[in-house]
Amino acid sequence: MSHCIFISDLHLCDSRPHITAASIDFLERTAANAQALYILGDLFEYWAGDDAIEHEVIKTSALQASIDALRRLTKNVPVFFMAGNRDFLIGDGFSKATGITILPDPSLITLFGKPVLLSHGDALCTDDTAYQAFRAEVRSQAWQNQFLSQPLENRIAFIEQLRAKSEQEKSTKSMQIMDVNAVAVEKLLSQYDYPPLFIHGHTHRPNTHVYHLAGHTCERRVLGDWYEQGSCLMLNADGCHSRTL
Ligand code: LP5
Ligand code: MN
């Protein structure tokens, strides 16, 4: 039966080569049989700018094989990508190099005759006010232009420092603060006219949450990360189910 696949939070990087290998296997053997693949953010541990593609940073990295596998897949299967908080600097250069289509966050699409809402999920973590302030700043075009004008090596060094700062701050935040805010979820569902299915990642807390709102039933499916194993959601005309790879 025809189906679409959703993944997020692979966090591909050279220090987890088994995950990079698993993701390539997934693209070649699982996603190749899908009607479409949706990558809902944080494909990479971080992305410092599309100029990395033509640079030794990627050419000498295991990530080159991931980019090649994506390019091969898009020849037969449409692949859609939505930015995560780690890889929002993916842009037209990456899109041209791989053949993926970039979707805005959030996006409402129709699959098998039903509306499906997609997001990375970080924008819904509104209790995490320090992160939201940071997010508003780095997502501005002016900030990104300024950041991208710096040499790639400097950007990578800055991101490494930022990662350390983020890990340090996260250790002081409660699990509740780092989860999606219930009011923010309900507001988003209402803005999109209560779609029956909402899929997102980011929190690394795979689960299914069911909402009964204004006479509608909405299911929120949270995708898992790829730290220890692969994780994806398959959707066909009968509904969706999670799969561990
Ligand atoms: O990613 P995850 O799940 O571990 O944590 C996120 C939030 N952290 C981030 C930061 C990224 O992990 C860092 C890598 C991004 C690379 C992007 C490339 C673009 C370049 C950007 C360069 C500025 O997103 C974390 C959330 C968590 O999700 C849960 O939702 O809590 O948020 C933070 O921890 C952010 C802090 O609260 C605020 C950070 C202020 C930093 C101020 C700049 C300091 C400069 C550092 C140099 C010393
Ligand atoms: Mn994320």
XYZ file of N, CA, C and O and ligand atoms in Angstrom, residues 8-9 11 40-42 83-87 120-122 131 139 201-204, ligand 2:
81
model
N 12.603 12.752 11.987
C 13.204 14.002 12.464
C 14.312 13.647 13.447
O 14.444 12.483 13.860
N 15.083 14.651 13.806
C 16.055 14.518 14.906
C 17.059 13.378 14.706
O 17.329 12.617 15.632
N 20.153 14.069 13.852
C 21.361 14.688 14.419
C 22.631 14.063 13.837
O 23.536 13.676 14.585
N 11.437 16.293 9.313
C 10.908 17.428 10.085
C 11.967 18.055 11.006
O 11.702 18.319 12.184
N 13.138 18.293 10.472
C 14.147 19.078 11.197
C 15.156 18.290 11.991
O 14.954 17.138 12.358
N 16.281 18.959 12.233
C 17.418 18.369 12.943
C 17.899 17.084 12.261
O 18.183 16.082 12.918
N 12.979 22.984 8.564
C 14.141 23.306 9.401
C 13.915 22.965 10.865
O 12.835 23.189 11.413
N 14.947 22.447 11.499
C 14.953 22.287 12.953
C 15.773 23.397 13.581
O 16.332 24.242 12.866
N 15.878 23.392 14.888
C 16.681 24.427 15.558
C 18.174 24.203 15.320
O 18.970 25.095 15.542
N 18.582 23.000 14.861
C 19.994 22.734 14.601
C 20.389 23.027 13.155
O 21.568 23.191 12.866
N 19.409 22.981 12.245
C 19.787 23.078 10.825
C 18.928 24.067 10.044
O 18.667 23.884 8.862
N 8.506 21.384 13.220
C 9.637 20.786 13.950
C 9.228 20.597 15.409
O 9.491 19.560 16.002
N 8.619 21.636 15.990
C 8.104 21.516 17.361
C 8.730 22.484 18.342
O 8.140 22.772 19.389
N 9.907 23.024 18.017
C 10.590 23.902 18.993
C 9.808 25.183 19.264
O 9.846 25.705 20.382
N 15.188 30.065 25.489
C 15.340 29.523 24.127
C 14.542 30.346 23.123
O 15.030 30.644 22.037
N 16.701 33.504 14.121
C 15.869 33.246 12.935
C 15.635 34.515 12.111
O 15.012 34.453 11.056
N 8.587 16.829 15.868
C 9.718 16.213 16.563
C 10.211 17.134 17.660
O 9.420 17.684 18.414
N 11.514 17.268 17.745
C 12.266 18.156 18.631
C 12.386 17.694 20.077
O 13.473 17.740 20.629
N 11.304 17.293 20.707
C 11.382 16.999 22.150
C 12.000 15.624 22.433
O 12.335 15.343 23.591
N 12.120 14.799 21.411
C 12.678 13.448 21.575
C 11.847 12.632 22.578
O 12.395 11.864 23.356
Mn 15.205 20.215 17.620
